[in-house]
PDB file of C-alpha atoms in Angstrom:
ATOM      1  CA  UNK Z   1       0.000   0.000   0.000  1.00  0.00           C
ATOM      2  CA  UNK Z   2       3.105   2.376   0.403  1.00  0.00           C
ATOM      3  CA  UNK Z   3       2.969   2.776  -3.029  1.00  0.00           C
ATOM      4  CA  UNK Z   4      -0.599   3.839  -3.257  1.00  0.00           C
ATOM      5  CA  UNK Z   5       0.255   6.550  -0.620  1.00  0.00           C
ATOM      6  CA  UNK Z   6       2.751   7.879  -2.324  1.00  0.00           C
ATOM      7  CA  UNK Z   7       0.934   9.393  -4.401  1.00  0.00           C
ATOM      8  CA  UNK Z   8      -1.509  11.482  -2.452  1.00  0.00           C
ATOM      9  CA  UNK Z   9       0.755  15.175  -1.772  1.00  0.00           C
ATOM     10  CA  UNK Z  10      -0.210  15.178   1.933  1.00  0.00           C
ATOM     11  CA  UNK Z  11       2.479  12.199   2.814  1.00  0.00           C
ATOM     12  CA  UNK Z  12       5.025  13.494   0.334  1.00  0.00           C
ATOM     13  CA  UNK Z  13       7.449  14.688   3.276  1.00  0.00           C
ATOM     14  CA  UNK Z  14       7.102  11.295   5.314  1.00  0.00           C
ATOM     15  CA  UNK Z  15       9.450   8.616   5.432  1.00  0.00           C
ATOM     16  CA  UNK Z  16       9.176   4.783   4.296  1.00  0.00           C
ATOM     17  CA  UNK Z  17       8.368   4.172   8.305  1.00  0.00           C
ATOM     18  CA  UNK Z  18       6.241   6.358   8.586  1.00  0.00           C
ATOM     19  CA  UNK Z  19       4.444   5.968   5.294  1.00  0.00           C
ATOM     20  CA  UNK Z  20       3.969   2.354   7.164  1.00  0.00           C
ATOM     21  CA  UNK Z  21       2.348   3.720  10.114  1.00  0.00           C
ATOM     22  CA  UNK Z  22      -0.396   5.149   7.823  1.00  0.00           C
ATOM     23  CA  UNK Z  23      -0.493   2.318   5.693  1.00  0.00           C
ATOM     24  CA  UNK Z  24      -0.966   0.026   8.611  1.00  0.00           C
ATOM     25  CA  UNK Z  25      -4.393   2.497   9.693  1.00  0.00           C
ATOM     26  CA  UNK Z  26      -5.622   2.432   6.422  1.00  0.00           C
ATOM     27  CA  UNK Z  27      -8.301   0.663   4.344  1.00  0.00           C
ATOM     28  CA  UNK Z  28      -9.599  -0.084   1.099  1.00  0.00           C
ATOM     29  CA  UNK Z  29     -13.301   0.454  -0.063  1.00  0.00           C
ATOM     30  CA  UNK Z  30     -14.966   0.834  -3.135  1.00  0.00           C
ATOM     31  CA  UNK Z  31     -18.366   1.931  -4.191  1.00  0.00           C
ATOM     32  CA  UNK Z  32     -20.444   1.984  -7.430  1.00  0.00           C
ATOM     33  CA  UNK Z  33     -21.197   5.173  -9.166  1.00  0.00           C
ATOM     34  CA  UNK Z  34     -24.072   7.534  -7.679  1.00  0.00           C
ATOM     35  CA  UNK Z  35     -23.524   6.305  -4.041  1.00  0.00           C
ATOM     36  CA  UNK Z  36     -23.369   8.612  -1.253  1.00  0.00           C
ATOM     37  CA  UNK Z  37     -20.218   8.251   0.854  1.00  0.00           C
ATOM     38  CA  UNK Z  38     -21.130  11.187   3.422  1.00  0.00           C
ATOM     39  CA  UNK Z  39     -24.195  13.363   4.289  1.00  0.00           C
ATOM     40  CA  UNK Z  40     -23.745  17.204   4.861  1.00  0.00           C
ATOM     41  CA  UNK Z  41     -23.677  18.064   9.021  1.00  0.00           C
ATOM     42  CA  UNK Z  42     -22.770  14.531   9.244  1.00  0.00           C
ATOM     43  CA  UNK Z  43     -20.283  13.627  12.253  1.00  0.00           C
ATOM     44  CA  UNK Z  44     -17.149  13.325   9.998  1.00  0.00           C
ATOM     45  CA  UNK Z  45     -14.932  10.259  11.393  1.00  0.00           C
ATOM     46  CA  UNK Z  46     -12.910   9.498   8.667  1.00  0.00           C
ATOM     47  CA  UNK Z  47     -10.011  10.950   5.894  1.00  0.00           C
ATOM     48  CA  UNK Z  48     -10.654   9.772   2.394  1.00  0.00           C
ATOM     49  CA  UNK Z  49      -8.067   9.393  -0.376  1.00  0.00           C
ATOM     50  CA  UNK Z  50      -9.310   8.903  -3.686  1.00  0.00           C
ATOM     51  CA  UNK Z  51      -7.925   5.841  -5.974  1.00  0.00           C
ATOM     52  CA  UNK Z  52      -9.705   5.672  -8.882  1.00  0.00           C
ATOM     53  CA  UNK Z  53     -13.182   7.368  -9.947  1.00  0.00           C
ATOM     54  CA  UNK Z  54     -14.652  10.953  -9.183  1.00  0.00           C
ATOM     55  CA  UNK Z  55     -16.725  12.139  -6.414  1.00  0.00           C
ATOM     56  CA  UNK Z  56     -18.397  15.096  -6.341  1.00  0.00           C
ATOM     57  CA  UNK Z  57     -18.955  17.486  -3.306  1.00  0.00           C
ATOM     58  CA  UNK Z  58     -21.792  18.855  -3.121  1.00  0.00           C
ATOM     59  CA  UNK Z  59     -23.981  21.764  -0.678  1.00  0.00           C
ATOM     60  CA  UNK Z  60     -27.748  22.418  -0.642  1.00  0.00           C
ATOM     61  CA  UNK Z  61     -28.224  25.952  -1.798  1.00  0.00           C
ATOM     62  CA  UNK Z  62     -30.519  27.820   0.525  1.00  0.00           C
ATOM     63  CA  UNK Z  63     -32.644  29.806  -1.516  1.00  0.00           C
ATOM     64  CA  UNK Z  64     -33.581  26.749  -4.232  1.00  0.00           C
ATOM     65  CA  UNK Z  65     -34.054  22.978  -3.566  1.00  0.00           C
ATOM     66  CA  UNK Z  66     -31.563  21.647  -4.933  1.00  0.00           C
ATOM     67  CA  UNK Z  67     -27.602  21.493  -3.716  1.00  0.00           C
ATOM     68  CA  UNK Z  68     -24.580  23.573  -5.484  1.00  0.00           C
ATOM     69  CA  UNK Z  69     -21.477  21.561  -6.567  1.00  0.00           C
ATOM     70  CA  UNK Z  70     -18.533  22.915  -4.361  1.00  0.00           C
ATOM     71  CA  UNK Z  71     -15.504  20.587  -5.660  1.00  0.00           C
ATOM     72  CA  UNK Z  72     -14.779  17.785  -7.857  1.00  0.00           C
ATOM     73  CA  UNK Z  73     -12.202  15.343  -6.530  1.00  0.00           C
ATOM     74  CA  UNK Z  74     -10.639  13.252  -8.865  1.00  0.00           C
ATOM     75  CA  UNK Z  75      -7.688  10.154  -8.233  1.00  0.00           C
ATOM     76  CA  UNK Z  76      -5.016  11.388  -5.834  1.00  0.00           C
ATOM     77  CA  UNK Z  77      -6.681  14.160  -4.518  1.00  0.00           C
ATOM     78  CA  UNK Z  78      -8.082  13.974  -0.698  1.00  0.00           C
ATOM     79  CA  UNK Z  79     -11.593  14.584   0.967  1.00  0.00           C
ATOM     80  CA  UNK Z  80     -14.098  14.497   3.912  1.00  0.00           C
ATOM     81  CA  UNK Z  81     -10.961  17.000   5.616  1.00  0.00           C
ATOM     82  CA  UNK Z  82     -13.419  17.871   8.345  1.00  0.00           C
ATOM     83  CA  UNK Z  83     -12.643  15.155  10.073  1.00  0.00           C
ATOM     84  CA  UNK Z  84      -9.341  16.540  10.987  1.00  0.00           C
ATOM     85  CA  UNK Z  85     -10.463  19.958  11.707  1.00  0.00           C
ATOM     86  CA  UNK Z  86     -12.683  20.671  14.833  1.00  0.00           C
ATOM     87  CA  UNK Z  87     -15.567  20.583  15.073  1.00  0.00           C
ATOM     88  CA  UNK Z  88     -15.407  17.415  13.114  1.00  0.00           C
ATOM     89  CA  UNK Z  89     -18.802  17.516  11.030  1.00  0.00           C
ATOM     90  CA  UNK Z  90     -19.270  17.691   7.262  1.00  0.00           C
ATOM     91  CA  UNK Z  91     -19.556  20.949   5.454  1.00  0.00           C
ATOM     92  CA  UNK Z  92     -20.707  19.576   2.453  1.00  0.00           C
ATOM     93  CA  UNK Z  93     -21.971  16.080   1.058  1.00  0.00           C
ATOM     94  CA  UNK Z  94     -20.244  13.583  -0.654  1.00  0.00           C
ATOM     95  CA  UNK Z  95     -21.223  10.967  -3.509  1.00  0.00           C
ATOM     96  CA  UNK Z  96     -19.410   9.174  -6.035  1.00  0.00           C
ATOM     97  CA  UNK Z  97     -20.338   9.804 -10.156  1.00  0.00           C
ATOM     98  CA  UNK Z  98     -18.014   6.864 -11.576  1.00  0.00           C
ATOM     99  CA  UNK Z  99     -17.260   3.733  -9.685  1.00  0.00           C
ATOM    100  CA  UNK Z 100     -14.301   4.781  -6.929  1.00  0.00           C
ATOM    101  CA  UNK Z 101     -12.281   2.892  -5.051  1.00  0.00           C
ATOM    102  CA  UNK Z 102     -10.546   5.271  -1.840  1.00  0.00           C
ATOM    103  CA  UNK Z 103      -8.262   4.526   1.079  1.00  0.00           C
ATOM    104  CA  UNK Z 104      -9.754   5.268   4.125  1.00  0.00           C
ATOM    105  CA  UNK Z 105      -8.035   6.171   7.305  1.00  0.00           C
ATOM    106  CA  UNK Z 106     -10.338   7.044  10.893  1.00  0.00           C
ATOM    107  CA  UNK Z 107      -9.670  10.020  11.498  1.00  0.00           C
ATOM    108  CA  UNK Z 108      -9.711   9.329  15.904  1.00  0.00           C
ATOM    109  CA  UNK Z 109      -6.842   6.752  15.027  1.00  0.00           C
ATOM    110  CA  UNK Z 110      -4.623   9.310  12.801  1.00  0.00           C
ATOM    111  CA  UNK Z 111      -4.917  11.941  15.220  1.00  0.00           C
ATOM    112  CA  UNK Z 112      -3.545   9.624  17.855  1.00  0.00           C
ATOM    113  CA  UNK Z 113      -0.904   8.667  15.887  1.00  0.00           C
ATOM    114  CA  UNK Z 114      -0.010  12.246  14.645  1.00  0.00           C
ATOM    115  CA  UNK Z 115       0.210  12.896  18.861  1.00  0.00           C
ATOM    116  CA  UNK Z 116       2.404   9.797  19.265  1.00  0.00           C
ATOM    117  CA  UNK Z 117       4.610  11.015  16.584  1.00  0.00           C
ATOM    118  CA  UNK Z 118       5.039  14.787  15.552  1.00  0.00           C
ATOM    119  CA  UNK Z 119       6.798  14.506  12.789  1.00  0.00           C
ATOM    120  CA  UNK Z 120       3.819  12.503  10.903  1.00  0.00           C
ATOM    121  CA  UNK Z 121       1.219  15.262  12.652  1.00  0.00           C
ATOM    122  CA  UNK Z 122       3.564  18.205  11.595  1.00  0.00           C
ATOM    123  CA  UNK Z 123       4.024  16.490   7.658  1.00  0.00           C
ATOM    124  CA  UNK Z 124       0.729  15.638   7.224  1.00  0.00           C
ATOM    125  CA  UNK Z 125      -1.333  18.991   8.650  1.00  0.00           C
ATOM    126  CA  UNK Z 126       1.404  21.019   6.813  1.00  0.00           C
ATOM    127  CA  UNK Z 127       0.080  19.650   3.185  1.00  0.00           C
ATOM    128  CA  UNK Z 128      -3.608  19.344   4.586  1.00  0.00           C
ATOM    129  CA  UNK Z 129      -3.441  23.306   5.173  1.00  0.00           C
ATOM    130  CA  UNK Z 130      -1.625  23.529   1.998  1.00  0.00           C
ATOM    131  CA  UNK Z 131      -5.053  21.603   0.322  1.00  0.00           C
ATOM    132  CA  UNK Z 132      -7.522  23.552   2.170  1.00  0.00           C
ATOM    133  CA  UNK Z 133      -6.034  26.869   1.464  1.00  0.00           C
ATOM    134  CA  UNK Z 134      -5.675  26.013  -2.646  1.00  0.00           C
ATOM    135  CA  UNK Z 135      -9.741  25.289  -2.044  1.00  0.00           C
ATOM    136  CA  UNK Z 136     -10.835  28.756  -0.380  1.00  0.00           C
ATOM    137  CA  UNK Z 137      -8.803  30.359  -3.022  1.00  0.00           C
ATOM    138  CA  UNK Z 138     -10.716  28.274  -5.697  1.00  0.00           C
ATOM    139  CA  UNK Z 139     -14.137  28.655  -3.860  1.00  0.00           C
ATOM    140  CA  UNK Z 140     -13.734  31.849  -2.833  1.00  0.00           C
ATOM    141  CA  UNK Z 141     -12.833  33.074  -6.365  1.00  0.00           C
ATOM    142  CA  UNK Z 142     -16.121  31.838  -7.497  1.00  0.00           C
ATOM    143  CA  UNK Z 143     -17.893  33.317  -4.608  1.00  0.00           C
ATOM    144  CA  UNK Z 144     -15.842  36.734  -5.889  1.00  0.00           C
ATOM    145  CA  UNK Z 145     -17.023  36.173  -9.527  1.00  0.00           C
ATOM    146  CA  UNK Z 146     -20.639  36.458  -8.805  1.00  0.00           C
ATOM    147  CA  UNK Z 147     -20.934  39.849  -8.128  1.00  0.00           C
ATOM    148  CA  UNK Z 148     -23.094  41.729 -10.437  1.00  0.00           C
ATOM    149  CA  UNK Z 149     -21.240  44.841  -9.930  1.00  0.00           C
TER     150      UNK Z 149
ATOM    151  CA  UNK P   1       8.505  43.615  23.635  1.00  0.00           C
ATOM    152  CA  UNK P   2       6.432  40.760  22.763  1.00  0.00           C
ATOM    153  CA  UNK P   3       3.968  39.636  25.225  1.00  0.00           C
ATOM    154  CA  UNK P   4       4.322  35.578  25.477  1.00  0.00           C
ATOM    155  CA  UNK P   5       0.584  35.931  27.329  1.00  0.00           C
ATOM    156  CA  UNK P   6      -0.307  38.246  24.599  1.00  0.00           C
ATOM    157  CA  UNK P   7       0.681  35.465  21.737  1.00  0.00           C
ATOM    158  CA  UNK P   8      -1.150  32.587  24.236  1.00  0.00           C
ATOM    159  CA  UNK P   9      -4.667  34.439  23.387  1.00  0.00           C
ATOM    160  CA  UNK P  10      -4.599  33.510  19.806  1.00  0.00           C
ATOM    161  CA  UNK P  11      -5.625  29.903  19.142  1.00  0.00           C
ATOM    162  CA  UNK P  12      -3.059  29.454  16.597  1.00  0.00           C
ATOM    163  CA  UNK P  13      -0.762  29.031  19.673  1.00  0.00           C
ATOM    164  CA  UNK P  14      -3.329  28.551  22.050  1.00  0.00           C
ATOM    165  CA  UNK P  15      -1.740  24.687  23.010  1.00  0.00           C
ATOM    166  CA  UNK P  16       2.257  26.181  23.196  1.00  0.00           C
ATOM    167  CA  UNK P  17       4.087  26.244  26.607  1.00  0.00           C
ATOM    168  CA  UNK P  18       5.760  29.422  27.304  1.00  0.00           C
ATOM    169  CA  UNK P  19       9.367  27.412  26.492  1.00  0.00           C
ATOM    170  CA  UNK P  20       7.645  27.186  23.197  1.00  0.00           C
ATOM    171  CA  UNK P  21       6.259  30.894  22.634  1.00  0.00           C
ATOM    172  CA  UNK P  22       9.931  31.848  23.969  1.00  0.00           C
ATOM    173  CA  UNK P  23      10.872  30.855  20.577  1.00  0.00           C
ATOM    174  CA  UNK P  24       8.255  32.509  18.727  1.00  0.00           C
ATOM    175  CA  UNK P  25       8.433  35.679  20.402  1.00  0.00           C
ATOM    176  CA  UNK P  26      11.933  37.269  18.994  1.00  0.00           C
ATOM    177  CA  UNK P  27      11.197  36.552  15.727  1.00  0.00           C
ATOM    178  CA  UNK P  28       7.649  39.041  16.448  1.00  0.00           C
ATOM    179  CA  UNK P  29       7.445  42.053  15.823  1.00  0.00           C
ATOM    180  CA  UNK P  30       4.768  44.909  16.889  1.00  0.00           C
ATOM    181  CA  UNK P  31       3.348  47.058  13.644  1.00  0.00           C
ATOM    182  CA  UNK P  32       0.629  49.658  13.145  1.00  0.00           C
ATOM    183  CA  UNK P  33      -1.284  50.199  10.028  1.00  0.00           C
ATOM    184  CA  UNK P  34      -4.242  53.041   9.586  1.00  0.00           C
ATOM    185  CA  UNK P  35      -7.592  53.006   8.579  1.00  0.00           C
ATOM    186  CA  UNK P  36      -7.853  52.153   5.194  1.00  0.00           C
ATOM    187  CA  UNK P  37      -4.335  51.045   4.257  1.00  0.00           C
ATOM    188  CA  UNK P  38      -3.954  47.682   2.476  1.00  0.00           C
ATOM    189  CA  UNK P  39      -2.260  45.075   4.914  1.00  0.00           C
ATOM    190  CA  UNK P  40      -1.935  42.082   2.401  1.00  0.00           C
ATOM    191  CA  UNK P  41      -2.552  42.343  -1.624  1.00  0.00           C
ATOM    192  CA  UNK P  42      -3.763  39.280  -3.353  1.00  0.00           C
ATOM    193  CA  UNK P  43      -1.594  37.271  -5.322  1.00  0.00           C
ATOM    194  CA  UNK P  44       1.639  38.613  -3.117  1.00  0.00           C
ATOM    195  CA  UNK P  45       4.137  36.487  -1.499  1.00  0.00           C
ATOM    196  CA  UNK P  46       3.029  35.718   2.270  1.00  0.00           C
ATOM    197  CA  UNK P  47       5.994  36.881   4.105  1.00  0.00           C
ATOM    198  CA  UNK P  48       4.090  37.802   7.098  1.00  0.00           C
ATOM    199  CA  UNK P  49       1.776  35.907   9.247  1.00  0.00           C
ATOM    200  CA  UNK P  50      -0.842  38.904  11.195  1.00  0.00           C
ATOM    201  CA  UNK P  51      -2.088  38.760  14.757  1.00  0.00           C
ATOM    202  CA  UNK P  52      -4.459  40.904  15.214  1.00  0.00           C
ATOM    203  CA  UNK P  53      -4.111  42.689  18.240  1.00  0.00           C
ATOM    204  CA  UNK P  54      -6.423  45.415  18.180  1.00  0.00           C
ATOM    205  CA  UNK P  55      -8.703  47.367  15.476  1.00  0.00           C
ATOM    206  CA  UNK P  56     -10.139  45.564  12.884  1.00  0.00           C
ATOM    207  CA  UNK P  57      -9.569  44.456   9.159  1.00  0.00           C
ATOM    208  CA  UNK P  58     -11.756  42.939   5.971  1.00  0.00           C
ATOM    209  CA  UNK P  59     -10.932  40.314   4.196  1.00  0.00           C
ATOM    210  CA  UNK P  60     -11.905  40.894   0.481  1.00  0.00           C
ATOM    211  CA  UNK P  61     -11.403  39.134  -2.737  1.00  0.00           C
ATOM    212  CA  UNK P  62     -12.012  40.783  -6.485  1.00  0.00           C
ATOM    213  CA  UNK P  63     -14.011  39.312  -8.778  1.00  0.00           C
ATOM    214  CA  UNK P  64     -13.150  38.777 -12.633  1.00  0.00           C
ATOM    215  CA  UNK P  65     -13.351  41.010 -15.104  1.00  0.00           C
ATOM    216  CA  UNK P  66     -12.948  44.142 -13.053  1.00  0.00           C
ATOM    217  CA  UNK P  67     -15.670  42.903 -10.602  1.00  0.00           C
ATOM    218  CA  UNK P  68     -15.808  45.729  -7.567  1.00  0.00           C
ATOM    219  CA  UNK P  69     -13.849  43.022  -4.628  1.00  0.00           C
ATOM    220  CA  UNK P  70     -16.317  41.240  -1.732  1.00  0.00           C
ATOM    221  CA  UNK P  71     -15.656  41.100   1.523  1.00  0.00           C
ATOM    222  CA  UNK P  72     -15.289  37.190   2.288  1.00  0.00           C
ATOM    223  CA  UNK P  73     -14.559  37.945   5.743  1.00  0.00           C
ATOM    224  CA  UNK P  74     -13.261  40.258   8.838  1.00  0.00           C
ATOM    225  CA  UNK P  75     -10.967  39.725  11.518  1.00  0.00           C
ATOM    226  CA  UNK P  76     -11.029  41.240  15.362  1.00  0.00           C
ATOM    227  CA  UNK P  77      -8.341  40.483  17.963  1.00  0.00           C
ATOM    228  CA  UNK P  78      -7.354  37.690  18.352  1.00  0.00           C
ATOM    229  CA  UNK P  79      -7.762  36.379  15.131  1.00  0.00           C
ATOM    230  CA  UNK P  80      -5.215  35.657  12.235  1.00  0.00           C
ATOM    231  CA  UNK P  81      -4.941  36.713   8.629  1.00  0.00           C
ATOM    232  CA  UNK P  82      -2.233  35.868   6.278  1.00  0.00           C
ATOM    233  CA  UNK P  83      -2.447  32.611   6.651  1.00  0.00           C
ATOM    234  CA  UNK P  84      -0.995  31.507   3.607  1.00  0.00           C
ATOM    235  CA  UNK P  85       2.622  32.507   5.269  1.00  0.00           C
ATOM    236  CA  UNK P  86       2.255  29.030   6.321  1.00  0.00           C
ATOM    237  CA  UNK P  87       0.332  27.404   3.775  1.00  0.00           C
ATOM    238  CA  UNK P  88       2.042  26.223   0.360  1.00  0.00           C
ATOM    239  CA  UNK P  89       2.618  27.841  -2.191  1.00  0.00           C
ATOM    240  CA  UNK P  90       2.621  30.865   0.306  1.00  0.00           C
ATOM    241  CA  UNK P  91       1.241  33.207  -2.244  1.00  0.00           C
ATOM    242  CA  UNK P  92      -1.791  35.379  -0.978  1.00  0.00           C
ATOM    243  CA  UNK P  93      -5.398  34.556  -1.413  1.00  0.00           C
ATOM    244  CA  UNK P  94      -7.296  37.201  -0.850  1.00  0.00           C
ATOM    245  CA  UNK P  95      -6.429  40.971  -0.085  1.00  0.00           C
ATOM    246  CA  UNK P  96      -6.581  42.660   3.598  1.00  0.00           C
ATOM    247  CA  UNK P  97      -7.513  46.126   4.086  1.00  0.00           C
ATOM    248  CA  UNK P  98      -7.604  47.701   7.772  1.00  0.00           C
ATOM    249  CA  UNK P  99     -11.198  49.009   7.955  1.00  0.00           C
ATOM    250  CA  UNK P 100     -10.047  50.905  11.511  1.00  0.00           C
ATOM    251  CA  UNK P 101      -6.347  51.925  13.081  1.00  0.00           C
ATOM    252  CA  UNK P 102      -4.982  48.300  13.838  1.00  0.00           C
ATOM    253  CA  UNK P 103      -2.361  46.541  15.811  1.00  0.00           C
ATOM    254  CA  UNK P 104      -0.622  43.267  15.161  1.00  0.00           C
ATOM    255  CA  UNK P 105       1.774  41.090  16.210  1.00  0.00           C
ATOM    256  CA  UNK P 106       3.408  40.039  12.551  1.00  0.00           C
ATOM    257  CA  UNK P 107       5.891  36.998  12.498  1.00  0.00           C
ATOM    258  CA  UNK P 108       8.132  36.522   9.597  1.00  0.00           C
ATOM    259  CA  UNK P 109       7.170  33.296   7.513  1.00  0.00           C
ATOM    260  CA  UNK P 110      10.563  32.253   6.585  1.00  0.00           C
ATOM    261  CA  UNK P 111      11.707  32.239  10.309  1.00  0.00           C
ATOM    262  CA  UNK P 112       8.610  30.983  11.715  1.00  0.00           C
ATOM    263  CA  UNK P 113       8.379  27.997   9.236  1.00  0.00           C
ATOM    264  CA  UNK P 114      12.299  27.117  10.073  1.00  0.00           C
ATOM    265  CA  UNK P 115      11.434  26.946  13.469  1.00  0.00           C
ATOM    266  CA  UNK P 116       8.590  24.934  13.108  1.00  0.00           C
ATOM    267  CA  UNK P 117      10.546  22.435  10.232  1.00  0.00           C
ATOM    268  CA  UNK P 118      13.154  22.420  13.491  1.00  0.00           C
ATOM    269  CA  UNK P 119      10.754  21.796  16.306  1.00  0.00           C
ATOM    270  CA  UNK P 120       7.803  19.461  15.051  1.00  0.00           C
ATOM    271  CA  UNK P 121       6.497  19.334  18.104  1.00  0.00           C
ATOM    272  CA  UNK P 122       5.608  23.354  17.897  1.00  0.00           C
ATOM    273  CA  UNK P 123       5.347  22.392  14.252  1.00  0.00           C
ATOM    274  CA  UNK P 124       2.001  19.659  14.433  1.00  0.00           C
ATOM    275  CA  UNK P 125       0.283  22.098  17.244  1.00  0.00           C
ATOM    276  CA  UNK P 126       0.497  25.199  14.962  1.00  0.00           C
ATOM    277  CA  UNK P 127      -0.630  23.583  11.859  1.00  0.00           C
ATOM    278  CA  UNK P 128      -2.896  21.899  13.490  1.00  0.00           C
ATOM    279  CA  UNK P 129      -4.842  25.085  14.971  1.00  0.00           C
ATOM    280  CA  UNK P 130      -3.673  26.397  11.428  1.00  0.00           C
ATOM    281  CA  UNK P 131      -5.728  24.154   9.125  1.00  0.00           C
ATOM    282  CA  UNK P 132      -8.924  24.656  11.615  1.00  0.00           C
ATOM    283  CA  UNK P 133      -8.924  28.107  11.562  1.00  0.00           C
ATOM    284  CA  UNK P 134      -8.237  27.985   7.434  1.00  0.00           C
ATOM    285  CA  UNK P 135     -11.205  25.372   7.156  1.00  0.00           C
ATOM    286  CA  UNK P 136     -13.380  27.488   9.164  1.00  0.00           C
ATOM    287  CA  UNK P 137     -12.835  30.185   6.922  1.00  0.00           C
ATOM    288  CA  UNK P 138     -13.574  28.118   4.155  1.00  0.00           C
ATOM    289  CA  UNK P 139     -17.065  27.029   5.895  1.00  0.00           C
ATOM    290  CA  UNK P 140     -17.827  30.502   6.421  1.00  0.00           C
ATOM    291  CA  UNK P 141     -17.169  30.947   1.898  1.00  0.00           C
ATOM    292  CA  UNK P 142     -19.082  28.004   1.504  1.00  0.00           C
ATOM    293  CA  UNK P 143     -21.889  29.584   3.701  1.00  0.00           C
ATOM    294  CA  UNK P 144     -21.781  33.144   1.546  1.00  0.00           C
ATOM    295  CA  UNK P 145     -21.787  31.119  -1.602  1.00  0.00           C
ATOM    296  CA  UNK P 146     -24.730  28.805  -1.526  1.00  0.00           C
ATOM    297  CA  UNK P 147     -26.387  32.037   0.095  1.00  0.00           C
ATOM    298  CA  UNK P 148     -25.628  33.901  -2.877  1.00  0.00           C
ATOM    299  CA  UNK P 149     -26.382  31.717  -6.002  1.00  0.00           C
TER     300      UNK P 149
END
């Protein structure tokens, strides 16, 4: 599974140990296409890496009944971040539009090992800030482009 | 002089001993900008991480095609802007304008990410306060933009 880790940005700084220690906390899953992985306001408990597929993120808007897309996530690229960041809920929803096959990782189990070892927490959270920042810029930029003035 | 029960009050380094802050502190510096004067342009390198210590600023973001720019957010003491002085690829995301007289605490990215490279320990509690306070940013986008459309 190192392999398959190696590939996601937010372990690029960790060693073939450490890469190990996540490996050994991780799990496969797949799911067909249209599935919902997560609901929004959900209690978010685990870190998902995508594989293979595309999964679309997804908000209900609150003046019309349906929901907004907020991101498209596509193989190597992370989601469900919120369950890394207090207060550990989902912003958004999650579901799958091709088959998909993630890694999975709990998110109470990485934080304990991230407080066992530093250098993991410090690695990791560096890039996850680093993902999360590149995503306001892209959200808020839409956000920015709707003004009518 | 730096305050290390001044820097304590901002969650950022809200789980640092004082041995810790010790370190953080001489690379701190006290600066006063006036009503109206742009703290942060978009798009510029992040050299400085704010504190806000007192007054008040708006976060704002232009739009395309010579769009007027939105305010995304604001930030009172005891809150943070700049964060992408710690986020990669440490390039701006949004501009910050004082909206009253304000006082920070500013910490030089360069030095303050050495540190925290050097001490991971320091290193995982920052970033970890660091990607919660950029994802509840985020939320807050998210909020304004399904509110908008």
């Amino acid at each position: 599974m190192n392999e398959e880790l190696r590939q996601f940005k937010i372990f690029q700084g960790l060693t073939d140990i450490e890469l190990q220690n996540i490996a050994e906390i991780a799990k496969k899953e797949e799911f067909p296409a249209e599935k919902r992985i997560f609901e929004e306001k959900s209690l978010a408990s685990n870190l998902y890496l995508l594989l293979k597929g595309k999964v679309i993120i997804m908000k209900k808007a609150d003046s019309s009944p349906g929901q907004i897309t907020i991101d498209t996530i596509g193989p190597g690229e992370i989601f469900g971040w919120s369950s890394i960041t207090e207060p550990h809920n989902f912003t958004a929803a999650a579901h799958t539009i091709e088959e998909s096959e993630f890694l999975t990782i709990s998110s109470d189990v990485l934080r304990d090992l991230f407080k066992k070892n530093n250098h993991i927490g410090y690695r990791v959270m560096n890039e996850i800030a680093s993902v999360i920042s590149s995503r306001f810029r892209h959200l808020s930029q839409q956000y920015a482009n709707q003004s009518k003035e | 002089m730096v305050s290390i029960k001044d820097l304590q009050n901002f969650n950022i380094f809200k789980n640092l001993s004082d041995d810790d802050l010790k370190l953080i502190a001489p690379i701190t510096k006290k600066e006063q900008f006036e009503a109206g004067v742009r703290v942060i342009d978009e798009n510029s390198v992040a050299s400085k991480l704010f504190l806000v210590l007192e007054g008040r600023v708006s976060i704002k973001k232009k739009g395309a095609f010579g769009k007027r720019e939105m305010i995304i957010d604001d930030a009172v003491p005891g809150e943070i802007v700049g964060w992408s002085a710690l986020a990669k690829p440490h390039i701006s995301t949004a501009v910050v304008i004082a909206t009253e007289r304000s006082v920070f605490y500013t910490i030089d990215s360069a030095a303050l990410r050495e540190l925290l490279e050097h001490n991971t320990d320091i290193g995982y509690k920052v970033m970890k306060e660091m990607t919660s306070i950029i994802s509840s940013r985020f939320r807050k986008v998210i909020g304004q933009f399904v509110g908008y459309i």
